[in-house]
Amino acid sequence: MTDMTMNEQPLETPLTRLLGIRHPVLSAPMAWVAGGHLASAVSQAGGLGLIGGGYGDAEWLEHELAKAGDSPVGVGFITWSAQQKPELLDQVLAHQPRAMMLSFGELAGFAPRIREAGCCLLAQVQTVEQARKAVDEGADVIVAQGTEAGGHGANRATLPLVPAVVDAVGSVPVVAAGGIADGRGAAAAMMLGASGVLMGSRFYATEESLAHPTAKTGAANAHGDDTVRSSVFDRLRGYGWPEPYTLRSLRNRMTDQWHGHLPDLEENLADERERFQSAIREGDFSLAPLIVGEAVDLIDRVQSARDVVEGVVAETAALLGQGAPNVSLRSGHQE
């Protein structure tokens, strides 16, 4: 395999052509974590960085969009929450983002305005039927998210979901998300038919992310076996997440106490919320949520976003160029 500089395009896909980016790597729009500096750094490295619009805070969004400067970034919203603050869409579109990503809800109320603004619409889905519907509603890109992902998700695993979605949506580019944190995962996703990958946990533990420094170190030292899907933190935060979506985070004393005992948590909610908010203020992640996914096994240090993008792309290109490790094709007839 020939040497290749990172300024060259080793991985051109339908996604990179559509978005006008060099590398098929997107950073997830993690609420309160994916700010303007992180999104800008990912985009400057050749991928596409997404600012986490989360539950919708106009002042925070304006601040983070300003931090992104002239970088071609995108913004992601939790769709069911954005429906309660539809004015935020116009606020973001006024900044002419490269893309808008909507997750966990129907696109119909937003898609026409996004398309009219000349903005690429990414729809994150968790089932094949959701993927088909999103395309019908106007999505330009489908992000197929498996349950391995940190943050909110549903029930399907990434490995079987991605090729099923690819088969279902035809020529619409598909991005794989959930459990991907290095070039091995990205190369596997490409072999499944994906045109790119979206990573959250890997970018959570970067220098530019807004995560607490203790949380970044915790993510780098954690294991996928330590994560759990639960609604405990949503109840504590007062977020009314619809079924079937639950939150994957690292297990801690709070989830150990209340996971599987939500009715009891409701009876003690006032006191537990006070304890929870105190832990957040103090950066105590034995009680506060450290929201990462199963891919934390593959994260051993906090890096710059550029180093992450370039490392993933280089490893992906090398693996796709040399074929699967530990596999050789036999020739001749075998008795």
PDB file of C-alpha atoms in Angstrom, residues 7-296:
ATOM      1  CA  ASN A   7      -4.503  16.062   2.660  1.00  0.00           C
ATOM      2  CA  GLU A   8      -5.338  13.443   0.052  1.00  0.00           C
ATOM      3  CA  GLN A   9      -8.714  11.712  -0.135  1.00  0.00           C
ATOM      4  CA  PRO A  10      -8.310   8.036   0.709  1.00  0.00           C
ATOM      5  CA  LEU A  11     -11.986   7.402   1.440  1.00  0.00           C
ATOM      6  CA  GLU A  12     -14.293   9.110  -1.017  1.00  0.00           C
ATOM      7  CA  THR A  13     -17.908   8.025  -0.518  1.00  0.00           C
ATOM      8  CA  PRO A  14     -21.384   9.259  -1.443  1.00  0.00           C
ATOM      9  CA  LEU A  15     -21.427  10.974   1.966  1.00  0.00           C
ATOM     10  CA  THR A  16     -18.208  12.923   1.422  1.00  0.00           C
ATOM     11  CA  ARG A  17     -19.406  14.031  -2.016  1.00  0.00           C
ATOM     12  CA  LEU A  18     -22.789  15.116  -0.700  1.00  0.00           C
ATOM     13  CA  LEU A  19     -21.425  17.065   2.277  1.00  0.00           C
ATOM     14  CA  GLY A  20     -18.302  18.356   0.543  1.00  0.00           C
ATOM     15  CA  ILE A  21     -15.958  16.905   3.192  1.00  0.00           C
ATOM     16  CA  ARG A  22     -12.642  15.048   2.862  1.00  0.00           C
ATOM     17  CA  HIS A  23     -13.243  12.251   5.341  1.00  0.00           C
ATOM     18  CA  PRO A  24     -16.438  10.257   6.080  1.00  0.00           C
ATOM     19  CA  VAL A  25     -16.250  10.931   9.824  1.00  0.00           C
ATOM     20  CA  LEU A  26     -18.902  12.848  11.766  1.00  0.00           C
ATOM     21  CA  SER A  27     -18.880  13.799  15.433  1.00  0.00           C
ATOM     22  CA  ALA A  28     -22.146  13.193  17.270  1.00  0.00           C
ATOM     23  CA  PRO A  29     -24.180  16.225  18.424  1.00  0.00           C
ATOM     24  CA  MET A  30     -23.874  15.350  22.121  1.00  0.00           C
ATOM     25  CA  ALA A  31     -26.002  17.695  24.237  1.00  0.00           C
ATOM     26  CA  TRP A  32     -23.898  20.145  26.309  1.00  0.00           C
ATOM     27  CA  VAL A  33     -20.702  18.297  25.230  1.00  0.00           C
ATOM     28  CA  ALA A  34     -20.418  18.918  21.482  1.00  0.00           C
ATOM     29  CA  GLY A  35     -19.870  22.662  21.337  1.00  0.00           C
ATOM     30  CA  GLY A  36     -18.478  24.970  18.710  1.00  0.00           C
ATOM     31  CA  HIS A  37     -14.803  24.258  19.376  1.00  0.00           C
ATOM     32  CA  LEU A  38     -15.248  20.498  18.993  1.00  0.00           C
ATOM     33  CA  ALA A  39     -17.427  20.782  15.891  1.00  0.00           C
ATOM     34  CA  SER A  40     -15.006  23.230  14.306  1.00  0.00           C
ATOM     35  CA  ALA A  41     -11.986  21.032  15.083  1.00  0.00           C
ATOM     36  CA  VAL A  42     -13.613  17.980  13.482  1.00  0.00           C
ATOM     37  CA  SER A  43     -14.581  19.953  10.386  1.00  0.00           C
ATOM     38  CA  GLN A  44     -11.142  21.544  10.112  1.00  0.00           C
ATOM     39  CA  ALA A  45      -9.659  18.027  10.243  1.00  0.00           C
ATOM     40  CA  GLY A  46     -11.720  17.059   7.199  1.00  0.00           C
ATOM     41  CA  GLY A  47     -14.817  15.510   8.770  1.00  0.00           C
ATOM     42  CA  LEU A  48     -18.050  17.183   9.789  1.00  0.00           C
ATOM     43  CA  GLY A  49     -18.544  18.369  13.343  1.00  0.00           C
ATOM     44  CA  LEU A  50     -22.064  18.672  14.747  1.00  0.00           C
ATOM     45  CA  ILE A  51     -22.990  21.020  17.586  1.00  0.00           C
ATOM     46  CA  GLY A  52     -25.355  19.416  20.083  1.00  0.00           C
ATOM     47  CA  GLY A  53     -28.578  21.435  20.131  1.00  0.00           C
ATOM     48  CA  GLY A  54     -29.902  18.998  22.720  1.00  0.00           C
ATOM     49  CA  TYR A  55     -33.012  20.122  24.540  1.00  0.00           C
ATOM     50  CA  GLY A  56     -32.869  23.627  23.121  1.00  0.00           C
ATOM     51  CA  ASP A  57     -31.156  26.591  24.773  1.00  0.00           C
ATOM     52  CA  ALA A  58     -31.111  29.585  22.450  1.00  0.00           C
ATOM     53  CA  GLU A  59     -28.352  31.470  24.279  1.00  0.00           C
ATOM     54  CA  TRP A  60     -26.086  28.415  24.504  1.00  0.00           C
ATOM     55  CA  LEU A  61     -26.603  27.624  20.820  1.00  0.00           C
ATOM     56  CA  GLU A  62     -25.761  31.173  19.763  1.00  0.00           C
ATOM     57  CA  HIS A  63     -22.611  31.102  21.872  1.00  0.00           C
ATOM     58  CA  GLU A  64     -21.424  27.767  20.466  1.00  0.00           C
ATOM     59  CA  LEU A  65     -22.233  28.684  16.873  1.00  0.00           C
ATOM     60  CA  ALA A  66     -20.094  31.793  17.360  1.00  0.00           C
ATOM     61  CA  LYS A  67     -17.253  29.608  18.682  1.00  0.00           C
ATOM     62  CA  ALA A  68     -17.384  27.545  15.498  1.00  0.00           C
ATOM     63  CA  GLY A  69     -16.528  30.654  13.495  1.00  0.00           C
ATOM     64  CA  ASP A  70     -16.431  30.138   9.746  1.00  0.00           C
ATOM     65  CA  SER A  71     -15.981  26.363   9.948  1.00  0.00           C
ATOM     66  CA  PRO A  72     -18.589  24.396   7.979  1.00  0.00           C
ATOM     67  CA  VAL A  73     -20.326  22.697  10.893  1.00  0.00           C
ATOM     68  CA  GLY A  74     -23.745  21.153  11.452  1.00  0.00           C
ATOM     69  CA  VAL A  75     -26.217  21.156  14.324  1.00  0.00           C
ATOM     70  CA  GLY A  76     -28.214  18.308  15.818  1.00  0.00           C
ATOM     71  CA  PHE A  77     -31.540  18.443  17.630  1.00  0.00           C
ATOM     72  CA  ILE A  78     -33.600  15.987  19.658  1.00  0.00           C
ATOM     73  CA  THR A  79     -36.652  16.162  17.439  1.00  0.00           C
ATOM     74  CA  TRP A  80     -39.404  15.680  20.011  1.00  0.00           C
ATOM     75  CA  SER A  81     -37.848  18.403  22.169  1.00  0.00           C
ATOM     76  CA  ALA A  82     -37.315  20.779  19.238  1.00  0.00           C
ATOM     77  CA  GLN A  83     -41.020  20.515  18.455  1.00  0.00           C
ATOM     78  CA  GLN A  84     -41.593  22.399  21.713  1.00  0.00           C
ATOM     79  CA  LYS A  85     -39.245  25.221  20.605  1.00  0.00           C
ATOM     80  CA  PRO A  86     -39.641  25.445  16.820  1.00  0.00           C
ATOM     81  CA  GLU A  87     -38.100  28.921  16.726  1.00  0.00           C
ATOM     82  CA  LEU A  88     -34.695  27.381  17.399  1.00  0.00           C
ATOM     83  CA  LEU A  89     -34.637  25.866  13.926  1.00  0.00           C
ATOM     84  CA  ASP A  90     -34.855  29.298  12.307  1.00  0.00           C
ATOM     85  CA  GLN A  91     -32.181  30.591  14.685  1.00  0.00           C
ATOM     86  CA  VAL A  92     -29.774  27.870  13.600  1.00  0.00           C
ATOM     87  CA  LEU A  93     -30.625  28.021   9.891  1.00  0.00           C
ATOM     88  CA  ALA A  94     -29.781  31.737   9.931  1.00  0.00           C
ATOM     89  CA  HIS A  95     -26.163  30.654  10.516  1.00  0.00           C
ATOM     90  CA  GLN A  96     -26.237  28.564   7.309  1.00  0.00           C
ATOM     91  CA  PRO A  97     -24.990  25.293   8.800  1.00  0.00           C
ATOM     92  CA  ARG A  98     -23.626  22.631   6.467  1.00  0.00           C
ATOM     93  CA  ALA A  99     -26.104  20.071   7.833  1.00  0.00           C
ATOM     94  CA  MET A 100     -28.929  19.602  10.307  1.00  0.00           C
ATOM     95  CA  MET A 101     -29.374  16.291  12.133  1.00  0.00           C
ATOM     96  CA  LEU A 102     -32.690  15.315  13.698  1.00  0.00           C
ATOM     97  CA  SER A 103     -33.045  12.357  16.049  1.00  0.00           C
ATOM     98  CA  PHE A 104     -35.890  10.628  17.904  1.00  0.00           C
ATOM     99  CA  GLY A 105     -38.958  11.943  16.155  1.00  0.00           C
ATOM    100  CA  GLU A 106     -40.730  12.626  12.881  1.00  0.00           C
ATOM    101  CA  LEU A 107     -39.134  14.982  10.387  1.00  0.00           C
ATOM    102  CA  ALA A 108     -42.286  16.257   8.711  1.00  0.00           C
ATOM    103  CA  GLY A 109     -42.557  19.499  10.680  1.00  0.00           C
ATOM    104  CA  PHE A 110     -38.953  20.463  10.010  1.00  0.00           C
ATOM    105  CA  ALA A 111     -37.842  18.942   6.714  1.00  0.00           C
ATOM    106  CA  PRO A 112     -39.365  21.514   4.311  1.00  0.00           C
ATOM    107  CA  ARG A 113     -37.744  24.475   6.104  1.00  0.00           C
ATOM    108  CA  ILE A 114     -34.378  22.711   6.242  1.00  0.00           C
ATOM    109  CA  ARG A 115     -34.475  21.788   2.564  1.00  0.00           C
ATOM    110  CA  GLU A 116     -35.620  25.302   1.560  1.00  0.00           C
ATOM    111  CA  ALA A 117     -32.605  26.711   3.394  1.00  0.00           C
ATOM    112  CA  GLY A 118     -30.320  24.576   1.238  1.00  0.00           C
ATOM    113  CA  CYS A 119     -29.182  22.614   4.277  1.00  0.00           C
ATOM    114  CA  CYS A 120     -28.473  18.883   4.175  1.00  0.00           C
ATOM    115  CA  LEU A 121     -30.873  16.925   6.392  1.00  0.00           C
ATOM    116  CA  LEU A 122     -29.502  13.991   8.383  1.00  0.00           C
ATOM    117  CA  ALA A 123     -32.006  11.733  10.144  1.00  0.00           C
ATOM    118  CA  GLN A 124     -30.873   9.410  12.905  1.00  0.00           C
ATOM    119  CA  VAL A 125     -32.956   6.244  13.118  1.00  0.00           C
ATOM    120  CA  GLN A 126     -33.018   3.076  15.194  1.00  0.00           C
ATOM    121  CA  THR A 127     -35.147   0.793  12.995  1.00  0.00           C
ATOM    122  CA  VAL A 128     -35.462  -0.068   9.313  1.00  0.00           C
ATOM    123  CA  GLU A 129     -39.016   1.265   9.213  1.00  0.00           C
ATOM    124  CA  GLN A 130     -37.880   4.588  10.674  1.00  0.00           C
ATOM    125  CA  ALA A 131     -35.242   4.765   7.951  1.00  0.00           C
ATOM    126  CA  ARG A 132     -37.798   4.248   5.179  1.00  0.00           C
ATOM    127  CA  LYS A 133     -40.099   6.864   6.688  1.00  0.00           C
ATOM    128  CA  ALA A 134     -37.277   9.379   7.093  1.00  0.00           C
ATOM    129  CA  VAL A 135     -36.397   9.071   3.408  1.00  0.00           C
ATOM    130  CA  ASP A 136     -40.046   9.590   2.499  1.00  0.00           C
ATOM    131  CA  GLU A 137     -40.073  12.702   4.689  1.00  0.00           C
ATOM    132  CA  GLY A 138     -37.068  14.189   2.920  1.00  0.00           C
ATOM    133  CA  ALA A 139     -33.897  13.015   4.646  1.00  0.00           C
ATOM    134  CA  ASP A 140     -30.724  13.345   2.569  1.00  0.00           C
ATOM    135  CA  VAL A 141     -28.686  11.044   4.833  1.00  0.00           C
ATOM    136  CA  ILE A 142     -29.708   8.275   7.224  1.00  0.00           C
ATOM    137  CA  VAL A 143     -27.728   7.723  10.425  1.00  0.00           C
ATOM    138  CA  ALA A 144     -28.371   4.145  11.545  1.00  0.00           C
ATOM    139  CA  GLN A 145     -27.755   4.058  15.288  1.00  0.00           C
ATOM    140  CA  GLY A 146     -27.239   0.839  17.176  1.00  0.00           C
ATOM    141  CA  THR A 147     -27.949   0.300  20.845  1.00  0.00           C
ATOM    142  CA  GLU A 148     -24.210   0.172  21.637  1.00  0.00           C
ATOM    143  CA  ALA A 149     -24.121   3.963  21.405  1.00  0.00           C
ATOM    144  CA  GLY A 150     -23.713   6.201  24.384  1.00  0.00           C
ATOM    145  CA  GLY A 151     -26.624   8.488  25.161  1.00  0.00           C
ATOM    146  CA  HIS A 152     -30.120   7.659  24.004  1.00  0.00           C
ATOM    147  CA  GLY A 153     -30.960   4.769  21.732  1.00  0.00           C
ATOM    148  CA  ALA A 154     -33.357   1.902  21.222  1.00  0.00           C
ATOM    149  CA  ASN A 155     -33.071  -1.854  20.699  1.00  0.00           C
ATOM    150  CA  ARG A 156     -31.264  -2.780  17.457  1.00  0.00           C
ATOM    151  CA  ALA A 157     -27.534  -3.533  17.362  1.00  0.00           C
ATOM    152  CA  THR A 158     -25.307  -1.708  14.872  1.00  0.00           C
ATOM    153  CA  LEU A 159     -23.901  -4.740  13.035  1.00  0.00           C
ATOM    154  CA  PRO A 160     -27.235  -6.086  11.687  1.00  0.00           C
ATOM    155  CA  LEU A 161     -29.032  -2.721  11.567  1.00  0.00           C
ATOM    156  CA  VAL A 162     -26.648  -0.911   9.217  1.00  0.00           C
ATOM    157  CA  PRO A 163     -26.794  -3.313   6.226  1.00  0.00           C
ATOM    158  CA  ALA A 164     -30.550  -3.705   6.644  1.00  0.00           C
ATOM    159  CA  VAL A 165     -30.955   0.080   6.460  1.00  0.00           C
ATOM    160  CA  VAL A 166     -28.576   0.274   3.487  1.00  0.00           C
ATOM    161  CA  ASP A 167     -30.745  -2.263   1.657  1.00  0.00           C
ATOM    162  CA  ALA A 168     -33.927  -0.393   2.576  1.00  0.00           C
ATOM    163  CA  VAL A 169     -33.028   3.157   1.497  1.00  0.00           C
ATOM    164  CA  GLY A 170     -31.412   2.575  -1.884  1.00  0.00           C
ATOM    165  CA  SER A 171     -29.123   5.380  -3.028  1.00  0.00           C
ATOM    166  CA  VAL A 172     -29.494   7.509   0.122  1.00  0.00           C
ATOM    167  CA  PRO A 173     -26.146   7.529   1.993  1.00  0.00           C
ATOM    168  CA  VAL A 174     -26.132   5.701   5.312  1.00  0.00           C
ATOM    169  CA  VAL A 175     -23.901   6.592   8.258  1.00  0.00           C
ATOM    170  CA  ALA A 176     -23.195   3.973  10.931  1.00  0.00           C
ATOM    171  CA  ALA A 177     -23.361   4.971  14.595  1.00  0.00           C
ATOM    172  CA  GLY A 178     -23.026   3.062  17.836  1.00  0.00           C
ATOM    173  CA  GLY A 179     -19.967   1.233  19.137  1.00  0.00           C
ATOM    174  CA  ILE A 180     -17.497   2.752  16.651  1.00  0.00           C
ATOM    175  CA  ALA A 181     -14.363   4.416  18.017  1.00  0.00           C
ATOM    176  CA  ASP A 182     -11.491   3.451  15.718  1.00  0.00           C
ATOM    177  CA  GLY A 183     -10.612   2.477  12.174  1.00  0.00           C
ATOM    178  CA  ARG A 184     -11.590  -1.136  12.718  1.00  0.00           C
ATOM    179  CA  GLY A 185     -15.175  -0.133  13.427  1.00  0.00           C
ATOM    180  CA  ALA A 186     -15.199   2.352  10.565  1.00  0.00           C
ATOM    181  CA  ALA A 187     -13.804  -0.202   8.111  1.00  0.00           C
ATOM    182  CA  ALA A 188     -16.397  -2.736   9.251  1.00  0.00           C
ATOM    183  CA  ALA A 189     -19.144  -0.161   8.733  1.00  0.00           C
ATOM    184  CA  MET A 190     -17.926   0.523   5.207  1.00  0.00           C
ATOM    185  CA  MET A 191     -17.982  -3.196   4.437  1.00  0.00           C
ATOM    186  CA  LEU A 192     -21.595  -3.247   5.630  1.00  0.00           C
ATOM    187  CA  GLY A 193     -22.432  -0.600   3.037  1.00  0.00           C
ATOM    188  CA  ALA A 194     -22.182   2.553   5.144  1.00  0.00           C
ATOM    189  CA  SER A 195     -20.847   5.722   3.525  1.00  0.00           C
ATOM    190  CA  GLY A 196     -19.444   7.060   6.787  1.00  0.00           C
ATOM    191  CA  VAL A 197     -19.450   6.838  10.561  1.00  0.00           C
ATOM    192  CA  LEU A 198     -20.706   9.030  13.372  1.00  0.00           C
ATOM    193  CA  MET A 199     -18.825   8.758  16.662  1.00  0.00           C
ATOM    194  CA  GLY A 200     -19.825  10.126  20.048  1.00  0.00           C
ATOM    195  CA  SER A 201     -17.824   8.486  22.832  1.00  0.00           C
ATOM    196  CA  ARG A 202     -14.516   8.855  20.972  1.00  0.00           C
ATOM    197  CA  PHE A 203     -15.090  12.623  20.619  1.00  0.00           C
ATOM    198  CA  TYR A 204     -16.425  12.900  24.179  1.00  0.00           C
ATOM    199  CA  ALA A 205     -12.869  12.154  25.345  1.00  0.00           C
ATOM    200  CA  THR A 206     -11.179  14.891  23.305  1.00  0.00           C
ATOM    201  CA  GLU A 207      -9.455  18.082  24.312  1.00  0.00           C
ATOM    202  CA  GLU A 208     -12.107  20.231  22.623  1.00  0.00           C
ATOM    203  CA  SER A 209     -15.202  18.592  24.106  1.00  0.00           C
ATOM    204  CA  LEU A 210     -17.141  20.402  26.826  1.00  0.00           C
ATOM    205  CA  ALA A 211     -17.255  17.313  29.043  1.00  0.00           C
ATOM    206  CA  HIS A 212     -15.854  17.726  32.548  1.00  0.00           C
ATOM    207  CA  PRO A 213     -12.119  16.864  32.669  1.00  0.00           C
ATOM    208  CA  THR A 214     -12.854  14.164  35.249  1.00  0.00           C
ATOM    209  CA  ALA A 215     -15.453  12.663  32.914  1.00  0.00           C
ATOM    210  CA  LYS A 216     -13.017  12.631  29.982  1.00  0.00           C
ATOM    211  CA  THR A 217     -10.455  10.770  32.072  1.00  0.00           C
ATOM    212  CA  GLY A 218     -13.186   8.449  33.325  1.00  0.00           C
ATOM    213  CA  ALA A 219     -14.203   7.621  29.760  1.00  0.00           C
ATOM    214  CA  ALA A 220     -10.603   6.823  28.824  1.00  0.00           C
ATOM    215  CA  ASN A 221     -10.307   4.462  31.800  1.00  0.00           C
ATOM    216  CA  ALA A 222     -13.736   2.801  31.458  1.00  0.00           C
ATOM    217  CA  HIS A 223     -14.832  -0.482  29.893  1.00  0.00           C
ATOM    218  CA  GLY A 224     -17.882  -1.297  27.811  1.00  0.00           C
ATOM    219  CA  ASP A 225     -18.913  -3.844  30.427  1.00  0.00           C
ATOM    220  CA  ASP A 226     -19.365  -0.912  32.808  1.00  0.00           C
ATOM    221  CA  THR A 227     -22.210   0.679  30.827  1.00  0.00           C
ATOM    222  CA  VAL A 228     -25.943   0.314  31.333  1.00  0.00           C
ATOM    223  CA  ARG A 229     -29.094   1.431  29.516  1.00  0.00           C
ATOM    224  CA  SER A 230     -31.473   3.040  31.979  1.00  0.00           C
ATOM    225  CA  SER A 231     -34.045   5.796  32.479  1.00  0.00           C
ATOM    226  CA  VAL A 232     -32.711   6.758  35.916  1.00  0.00           C
ATOM    227  CA  PHE A 233     -30.898   9.905  34.801  1.00  0.00           C
ATOM    228  CA  ASP A 234     -33.801  11.037  32.614  1.00  0.00           C
ATOM    229  CA  ARG A 235     -36.110  10.871  35.638  1.00  0.00           C
ATOM    230  CA  LEU A 236     -33.600  12.799  37.723  1.00  0.00           C
ATOM    231  CA  ARG A 237     -33.228  15.466  35.037  1.00  0.00           C
ATOM    232  CA  GLY A 238     -36.958  15.705  34.426  1.00  0.00           C
ATOM    233  CA  TYR A 239     -36.743  14.788  30.751  1.00  0.00           C
ATOM    234  CA  GLY A 240     -39.811  12.999  29.451  1.00  0.00           C
ATOM    235  CA  TRP A 241     -38.185  10.639  26.977  1.00  0.00           C
ATOM    236  CA  PRO A 242     -40.691   8.542  25.016  1.00  0.00           C
ATOM    237  CA  GLU A 243     -40.424   4.766  24.760  1.00  0.00           C
ATOM    238  CA  PRO A 244     -38.432   2.818  23.715  1.00  0.00           C
ATOM    239  CA  TYR A 245     -35.512   5.198  24.200  1.00  0.00           C
ATOM    240  CA  THR A 246     -33.230   4.785  27.193  1.00  0.00           C
ATOM    241  CA  LEU A 247     -29.872   6.335  28.080  1.00  0.00           C
ATOM    242  CA  ARG A 248     -26.590   4.448  27.968  1.00  0.00           C
ATOM    243  CA  SER A 249     -24.031   5.717  30.472  1.00  0.00           C
ATOM    244  CA  LEU A 250     -21.424   4.304  32.808  1.00  0.00           C
ATOM    245  CA  ARG A 251     -22.865   2.490  35.788  1.00  0.00           C
ATOM    246  CA  ASN A 252     -22.386   4.331  39.048  1.00  0.00           C
ATOM    247  CA  ARG A 253     -23.875   4.473  42.536  1.00  0.00           C
ATOM    248  CA  MET A 254     -26.987   6.233  41.251  1.00  0.00           C
ATOM    249  CA  THR A 255     -27.820   3.635  38.611  1.00  0.00           C
ATOM    250  CA  ASP A 256     -26.869   0.785  40.951  1.00  0.00           C
ATOM    251  CA  GLN A 257     -29.356   2.103  43.485  1.00  0.00           C
ATOM    252  CA  TRP A 258     -32.298   2.966  41.246  1.00  0.00           C
ATOM    253  CA  HIS A 259     -32.062   1.028  37.967  1.00  0.00           C
ATOM    254  CA  GLY A 260     -34.913  -1.463  38.039  1.00  0.00           C
ATOM    255  CA  HIS A 261     -36.527   0.458  40.900  1.00  0.00           C
ATOM    256  CA  LEU A 262     -37.995   3.502  39.150  1.00  0.00           C
ATOM    257  CA  PRO A 263     -41.233   3.566  41.195  1.00  0.00           C
ATOM    258  CA  ASP A 264     -39.125   3.820  44.344  1.00  0.00           C
ATOM    259  CA  LEU A 265     -37.087   6.601  42.753  1.00  0.00           C
ATOM    260  CA  GLU A 266     -40.278   8.537  42.039  1.00  0.00           C
ATOM    261  CA  GLU A 267     -41.172   8.381  45.724  1.00  0.00           C
ATOM    262  CA  ASN A 268     -37.790   9.870  46.636  1.00  0.00           C
ATOM    263  CA  LEU A 269     -37.404  12.163  43.646  1.00  0.00           C
ATOM    264  CA  ALA A 270     -37.065  15.512  45.431  1.00  0.00           C
ATOM    265  CA  ASP A 271     -34.224  14.360  47.667  1.00  0.00           C
ATOM    266  CA  GLU A 272     -32.494  12.416  44.912  1.00  0.00           C
ATOM    267  CA  ARG A 273     -32.648  15.340  42.498  1.00  0.00           C
ATOM    268  CA  GLU A 274     -30.955  17.535  45.076  1.00  0.00           C
ATOM    269  CA  ARG A 275     -28.213  14.929  45.542  1.00  0.00           C
ATOM    270  CA  PHE A 276     -27.938  14.559  41.776  1.00  0.00           C
ATOM    271  CA  GLN A 277     -27.618  18.293  41.080  1.00  0.00           C
ATOM    272  CA  SER A 278     -25.010  18.630  43.820  1.00  0.00           C
ATOM    273  CA  ALA A 279     -22.975  15.844  42.187  1.00  0.00           C
ATOM    274  CA  ILE A 280     -23.111  17.606  38.817  1.00  0.00           C
ATOM    275  CA  ARG A 281     -21.895  20.876  40.358  1.00  0.00           C
ATOM    276  CA  GLU A 282     -19.039  19.084  42.120  1.00  0.00           C
ATOM    277  CA  GLY A 283     -18.058  16.883  39.163  1.00  0.00           C
ATOM    278  CA  ASP A 284     -18.795  13.752  41.194  1.00  0.00           C
ATOM    279  CA  PHE A 285     -19.363  11.056  38.591  1.00  0.00           C
ATOM    280  CA  SER A 286     -20.039   8.401  41.167  1.00  0.00           C
ATOM    281  CA  LEU A 287     -23.510   9.988  41.140  1.00  0.00           C
ATOM    282  CA  ALA A 288     -23.604  12.253  38.060  1.00  0.00           C
ATOM    283  CA  PRO A 289     -23.965  10.708  34.577  1.00  0.00           C
ATOM    284  CA  LEU A 290     -20.912   9.953  32.468  1.00  0.00           C
ATOM    285  CA  ILE A 291     -22.648   9.427  29.141  1.00  0.00           C
ATOM    286  CA  VAL A 292     -20.595   7.160  26.891  1.00  0.00           C
ATOM    287  CA  GLY A 293     -21.188   3.871  25.101  1.00  0.00           C
ATOM    288  CA  GLU A 294     -19.715   0.414  24.755  1.00  0.00           C
ATOM    289  CA  ALA A 295     -16.849   1.667  22.576  1.00  0.00           C
ATOM    290  CA  VAL A 296     -15.026   3.079  25.627  1.00  0.00           C
TER     291      VAL A 296
END
